């Protein structure tokens, strides 16, 4: 895709498409990738963008949607899902994590994500709205940097996985460091695919995992570290802090958390995004070199 084509694609208004789910691949116990067939070559999009799905199109969710709308006093909105695919791939893919409902911690049960992950949707037709989002590589990325740092946690890896595949396919010049925080090795998304990309491009891709709850000590190695992403690790992996570009994606403090903090007059607990942004700033990496996308 040329720069001109990419720009026009990004500025185009989102379009509703009817697609077929050709496969649902369970990646972990609570996360699945849905492969979507648009009935021909996929429409133009940029790696890192997302599409929306309206839960009201599914009759099976009607009662729960009605209940949640009564509780919240508003219509349930469309849900956004980042693209795990890259534009050169034949099918568009989204990876969906089944959200938890923890009484006392989360206010409402999830509506759409359990249905997409566990609903046995292979062969189903559904409507999607695409494509949107500025979490993409700049058209002049080769001139801007020689190093792209992917800093992700959990399902925050989804758009970065698409960006990485796209950059390698197009032969873009920057090298990539993919820093991926997960709870355990069983929670790691795209583990085999990332390892394959690293083997295929050893001079351009480095993948480093951090595991926060892994109890199997044999899992740890130079490329698999114990604990959270800390400032020391970022200092080790990002020597070129004045010229790198960081793409950070992961959980952040939610609006519900902020409201609860105000009500209880206690500070909201920082999550992945707040923590790593603090580390990046402490290392002198400026905001203009950090692209971020959050969920929660």
Coordinates of C-alpha atoms in Angstrom, one line a residue:
X1 CA 0.0 0.0 0.0
X2 CA 1.4 3.3 -1.0
X3 CA 1.5 6.4 1.3
X4 CA -1.2 8.1 -0.7
X5 CA -3.4 5.0 -0.5
X6 CA -2.8 4.7 3.2
X7 CA -3.7 8.3 3.9
X8 CA -7.0 8.0 1.9
X9 CA -7.8 4.8 3.6
X10 CA -7.3 6.3 7.0
X11 CA -9.5 9.3 6.3
X12 CA -12.3 7.3 4.8
X13 CA -15.5 7.1 6.9
X14 CA -16.2 3.7 8.6
X15 CA -18.3 1.4 6.5
X16 CA -20.6 -1.4 7.7
X17 CA -19.8 -4.9 6.3
X18 CA -21.4 -8.2 6.6
X19 CA -18.8 -10.9 7.1
X20 CA -18.5 -14.6 7.7
X21 CA -16.6 -16.1 10.6
X22 CA -14.6 -18.8 8.9
X23 CA -12.7 -19.9 12.1
X24 CA -12.6 -19.3 15.8
X25 CA -9.2 -20.3 17.2
X26 CA -8.8 -20.6 20.9
X27 CA -5.5 -19.0 21.8
X28 CA -5.7 -19.3 25.6
X29 CA -8.5 -20.5 28.0
X30 CA -10.2 -17.1 27.8
X31 CA -9.0 -15.6 24.5
X32 CA -9.9 -16.4 20.9
X33 CA -9.1 -15.1 17.4
X34 CA -11.9 -14.8 15.0
X35 CA -11.1 -14.9 11.3
X36 CA -13.5 -12.9 9.1
X37 CA -14.1 -13.4 5.4
X38 CA -15.4 -10.2 3.6
X39 CA -16.4 -12.2 0.5
X40 CA -13.3 -11.2 -1.4
X41 CA -10.1 -9.3 -0.8
X42 CA -10.4 -7.4 2.5
X43 CA -11.1 -3.7 2.3
X44 CA -8.2 -1.3 2.7
X45 CA -7.1 -0.8 6.3
X46 CA -3.9 0.0 8.3
X47 CA -2.3 -2.4 10.7
X48 CA -3.2 -1.4 14.3
X49 CA -6.7 -0.2 13.5
X50 CA -9.9 -1.7 15.0
X51 CA -13.4 -2.5 14.0
X52 CA -16.7 -2.2 15.9
X53 CA -19.3 -4.9 16.6
X54 CA -22.9 -4.0 17.7
X55 CA -24.1 -6.5 20.4
X56 CA -27.7 -5.8 19.5
X57 CA -27.5 -7.8 16.3
X58 CA -27.3 -11.0 18.3
X59 CA -30.7 -12.3 19.6
X60 CA -29.0 -14.4 22.2
X61 CA -27.8 -11.3 24.0
X62 CA -31.1 -9.5 23.9
X63 CA -32.1 -10.1 27.5
X64 CA -28.7 -9.3 29.0
X65 CA -28.4 -6.2 26.9
X66 CA -31.8 -5.0 28.0
X67 CA -30.9 -5.6 31.7
X68 CA -27.6 -3.8 31.4
X69 CA -29.3 -0.8 29.6
X70 CA -31.8 -0.6 32.5
X71 CA -29.1 -0.7 35.1
X72 CA -26.9 1.9 33.3
X73 CA -29.7 4.1 32.0
X74 CA -28.3 4.2 28.5
X75 CA -28.1 2.1 25.3
X76 CA -25.3 -0.5 25.2
X77 CA -22.7 0.9 22.7
X78 CA -20.8 -1.0 20.0
X79 CA -17.6 -2.7 21.2
X80 CA -14.2 -2.1 19.6
X81 CA -11.8 -4.9 18.7
X82 CA -8.3 -4.4 17.5
X83 CA -7.2 -6.2 14.3
X84 CA -4.7 -9.0 14.8
X85 CA -4.2 -9.3 11.1
X86 CA -2.1 -7.3 8.7
X87 CA -3.4 -5.8 5.4
X88 CA -1.5 -8.3 3.2
X89 CA -3.2 -11.3 4.9
X90 CA -6.2 -12.9 3.1
X91 CA -8.6 -12.7 6.1
X92 CA -9.2 -10.0 8.7
X93 CA -8.7 -11.3 12.2
X94 CA -9.7 -9.9 15.6
X95 CA -8.5 -11.4 19.0
X96 CA -11.1 -11.1 21.8
X97 CA -10.5 -11.7 25.5
X98 CA -13.4 -12.8 27.6
X99 CA -13.7 -10.1 30.3
X100 CA -14.0 -11.1 33.9
X101 CA -16.8 -10.2 36.3
X102 CA -15.5 -9.9 39.8
X103 CA -18.1 -8.9 42.4
X104 CA -17.0 -5.9 44.3
X105 CA -14.3 -5.0 41.7
X106 CA -16.2 -4.9 38.4
X107 CA -19.5 -3.1 38.2
X108 CA -21.3 -4.9 35.4
X109 CA -20.9 -8.4 33.8
X110 CA -19.5 -8.4 30.2
X111 CA -21.9 -8.5 27.4
X112 CA -20.3 -9.3 24.1
X113 CA -16.8 -10.7 24.7
X114 CA -18.0 -14.1 26.3
X115 CA -20.3 -14.6 23.3
X116 CA -17.6 -14.0 20.7
X117 CA -15.1 -16.2 22.5
X118 CA -17.3 -19.1 23.5
X119 CA -20.3 -18.8 21.3
X120 CA -19.2 -21.3 18.6
X121 CA -19.6 -18.8 15.9
X122 CA -17.7 -20.6 13.1
X123 CA -19.8 -20.1 9.9
X124 CA -21.9 -17.3 11.5
X125 CA -22.7 -14.1 9.6
X126 CA -22.3 -10.8 11.5
X127 CA -22.0 -7.1 10.8
X128 CA -18.9 -5.1 11.6
X129 CA -18.1 -1.4 11.2
X130 CA -14.6 -0.7 10.0
X131 CA -11.9 0.5 9.9
X132 CA -10.9 3.0 12.5
X133 CA -8.1 4.2 14.8
X134 CA -4.9 6.3 14.8
X135 CA -2.7 3.6 16.5
X136 CA -0.8 3.0 13.3
X137 CA 2.7 3.5 12.0
X138 CA 3.4 6.9 10.4
X139 CA 3.8 6.9 6.6
X140 CA 7.4 8.3 7.0
X141 CA 8.4 5.8 9.8
X142 CA 11.7 5.0 8.0
X143 CA 12.7 8.6 8.3
X144 CA 11.5 9.0 11.9
X145 CA 13.2 6.1 13.7
X146 CA 15.4 3.1 13.4
X147 CA 13.8 1.3 16.4
X148 CA 10.2 0.6 17.2
X149 CA 9.5 -0.6 20.8
X150 CA 6.3 -2.6 21.3
X151 CA 5.3 -2.4 25.0
X152 CA 2.2 -4.5 25.6
X153 CA 0.3 -6.5 28.2
X154 CA -2.2 -9.2 27.7
X155 CA -4.6 -8.6 24.8
X156 CA -2.8 -5.3 24.3
X157 CA -0.5 -7.3 22.1
X158 CA -3.2 -7.6 19.4
X159 CA -2.7 -4.4 17.4
X160 CA 1.0 -4.5 17.9
X161 CA 1.1 -8.0 16.4
X162 CA -0.6 -6.7 13.3
X163 CA 1.8 -3.8 13.1
X164 CA 4.8 -6.0 13.5
X165 CA 3.7 -8.4 10.7
X166 CA 2.9 -5.5 8.4
X167 CA 6.2 -3.7 8.9
X168 CA 8.2 -6.9 8.2
X169 CA 6.1 -7.7 5.1
X170 CA 6.6 -4.2 3.7
X171 CA 10.3 -4.3 4.4
X172 CA 10.3 -1.2 6.6
X173 CA 13.8 -0.3 7.9
X174 CA 13.3 0.0 11.7
X175 CA 14.1 -3.0 14.0
X176 CA 11.5 -4.1 16.5
X177 CA 11.7 -4.9 20.2
X178 CA 8.5 -6.6 21.4
X179 CA 8.2 -6.5 25.2
X180 CA 5.2 -8.6 26.2
X181 CA 3.8 -8.8 29.8
X182 CA 1.5 -11.7 30.6
X183 CA 0.4 -13.5 33.8
X184 CA 1.7 -16.9 33.0
X185 CA 3.2 -18.7 29.9
X186 CA -0.3 -20.1 29.3
X187 CA -1.7 -16.6 28.9
X188 CA 0.8 -15.6 26.2
X189 CA -0.8 -14.7 22.9
X190 CA 0.8 -15.5 19.5
X191 CA 3.8 -17.1 21.3
X192 CA 4.7 -19.4 18.4
X193 CA 4.1 -16.8 15.8
X194 CA 6.3 -14.2 17.5
X195 CA 9.0 -16.8 18.0
X196 CA 8.8 -17.7 14.3
X197 CA 9.1 -14.0 13.3
X198 CA 12.1 -13.6 15.5
X199 CA 13.8 -16.6 13.9
X200 CA 13.0 -15.4 10.4
X201 CA 14.3 -11.9 11.2
X202 CA 16.9 -12.2 13.9
X203 CA 18.5 -8.9 13.0
X204 CA 15.2 -7.0 13.1
X205 CA 13.0 -8.6 15.8
X206 CA 13.7 -9.2 19.4
X207 CA 10.9 -10.6 21.6
X208 CA 11.1 -10.4 25.4
X209 CA 8.4 -11.8 27.7
X210 CA 7.7 -10.8 31.3
X211 CA 5.6 -13.2 33.4
X212 CA 4.0 -11.9 36.6
X213 CA 2.4 -15.1 38.0
X214 CA 4.4 -18.0 36.5
X215 CA 5.4 -20.6 39.0
X216 CA 7.3 -22.9 36.7
X217 CA 10.9 -21.7 37.1
X218 CA 12.0 -23.6 34.0
X219 CA 10.0 -21.1 31.9
X220 CA 12.4 -18.3 32.6
X221 CA 15.3 -17.5 30.3
X222 CA 17.1 -14.4 28.9
X223 CA 14.1 -13.7 26.8
X224 CA 11.5 -14.6 29.5
X225 CA 11.8 -12.5 32.6
X226 CA 10.1 -12.8 36.0
X227 CA 7.9 -10.0 37.2
X228 CA 6.4 -6.9 35.8
X229 CA 7.9 -4.6 33.2
X230 CA 10.2 -2.4 35.2
X231 CA 12.3 0.6 34.6
X232 CA 15.6 -1.4 34.6
X233 CA 14.3 -3.7 31.9
X234 CA 13.3 -0.8 29.7
X235 CA 16.6 0.9 30.3
X236 CA 18.3 -2.3 29.1
X237 CA 16.2 -2.8 26.0
X238 CA 15.9 0.8 24.9
X239 CA 19.3 2.4 24.5
X240 CA 18.2 4.9 21.8
X241 CA 15.7 6.9 23.9
X242 CA 15.9 10.1 21.8
X243 CA 15.1 8.4 18.5
X244 CA 12.9 5.3 19.2
X245 CA 9.2 5.2 18.8
X246 CA 7.2 3.4 21.5
X247 CA 3.8 1.7 20.8
X248 CA 2.3 1.0 24.2
X249 CA -1.0 -0.9 24.5
X250 CA -2.5 -2.4 27.6
X251 CA -4.9 -2.0 30.6
X252 CA -5.3 1.4 32.2
X253 CA -7.3 2.9 35.0
X254 CA -11.0 2.7 34.0
X255 CA -13.5 5.5 34.3
X256 CA -15.3 3.3 36.9
X257 CA -12.0 3.0 38.9
X258 CA -11.7 6.8 38.8
X259 CA -15.2 7.3 40.0
X260 CA -14.8 4.8 42.8
X261 CA -11.5 6.5 43.8
X262 CA -13.3 9.9 44.0
X263 CA -16.1 8.4 46.1
X264 CA -13.8 6.7 48.5
X265 CA -11.2 9.5 48.5
X266 CA -8.5 7.0 47.8
X267 CA -6.1 7.1 44.8
X268 CA -6.9 4.7 41.9
X269 CA -4.3 1.9 41.7
X270 CA -2.1 2.4 38.6
X271 CA -2.4 -0.3 36.0
X272 CA 0.0 -1.4 33.2
X273 CA -0.3 1.8 31.2
X274 CA 0.2 4.3 34.0
X275 CA 3.1 2.3 35.3
X276 CA 5.1 1.9 32.1
X277 CA 4.4 5.5 31.1
X278 CA 6.0 6.6 34.3
X279 CA 9.1 4.4 33.6
X280 CA 9.4 5.7 30.0
X281 CA 9.2 9.3 31.2
X282 CA 11.8 8.6 33.9
X283 CA 14.1 7.4 31.2
X284 CA 13.7 10.6 29.3
X285 CA 11.5 9.3 26.5
X286 CA 9.2 12.2 25.5
X287 CA 5.5 11.9 24.9
X288 CA 5.9 12.8 21.2
X289 CA 7.7 9.5 20.8
X290 CA 5.1 7.4 22.6
X291 CA 1.9 6.1 20.9
X292 CA -0.6 4.6 23.3
X293 CA -3.8 2.6 23.2
X294 CA -5.6 1.5 26.4
X295 CA -8.5 -0.7 27.5
X296 CA -10.1 -1.5 30.8

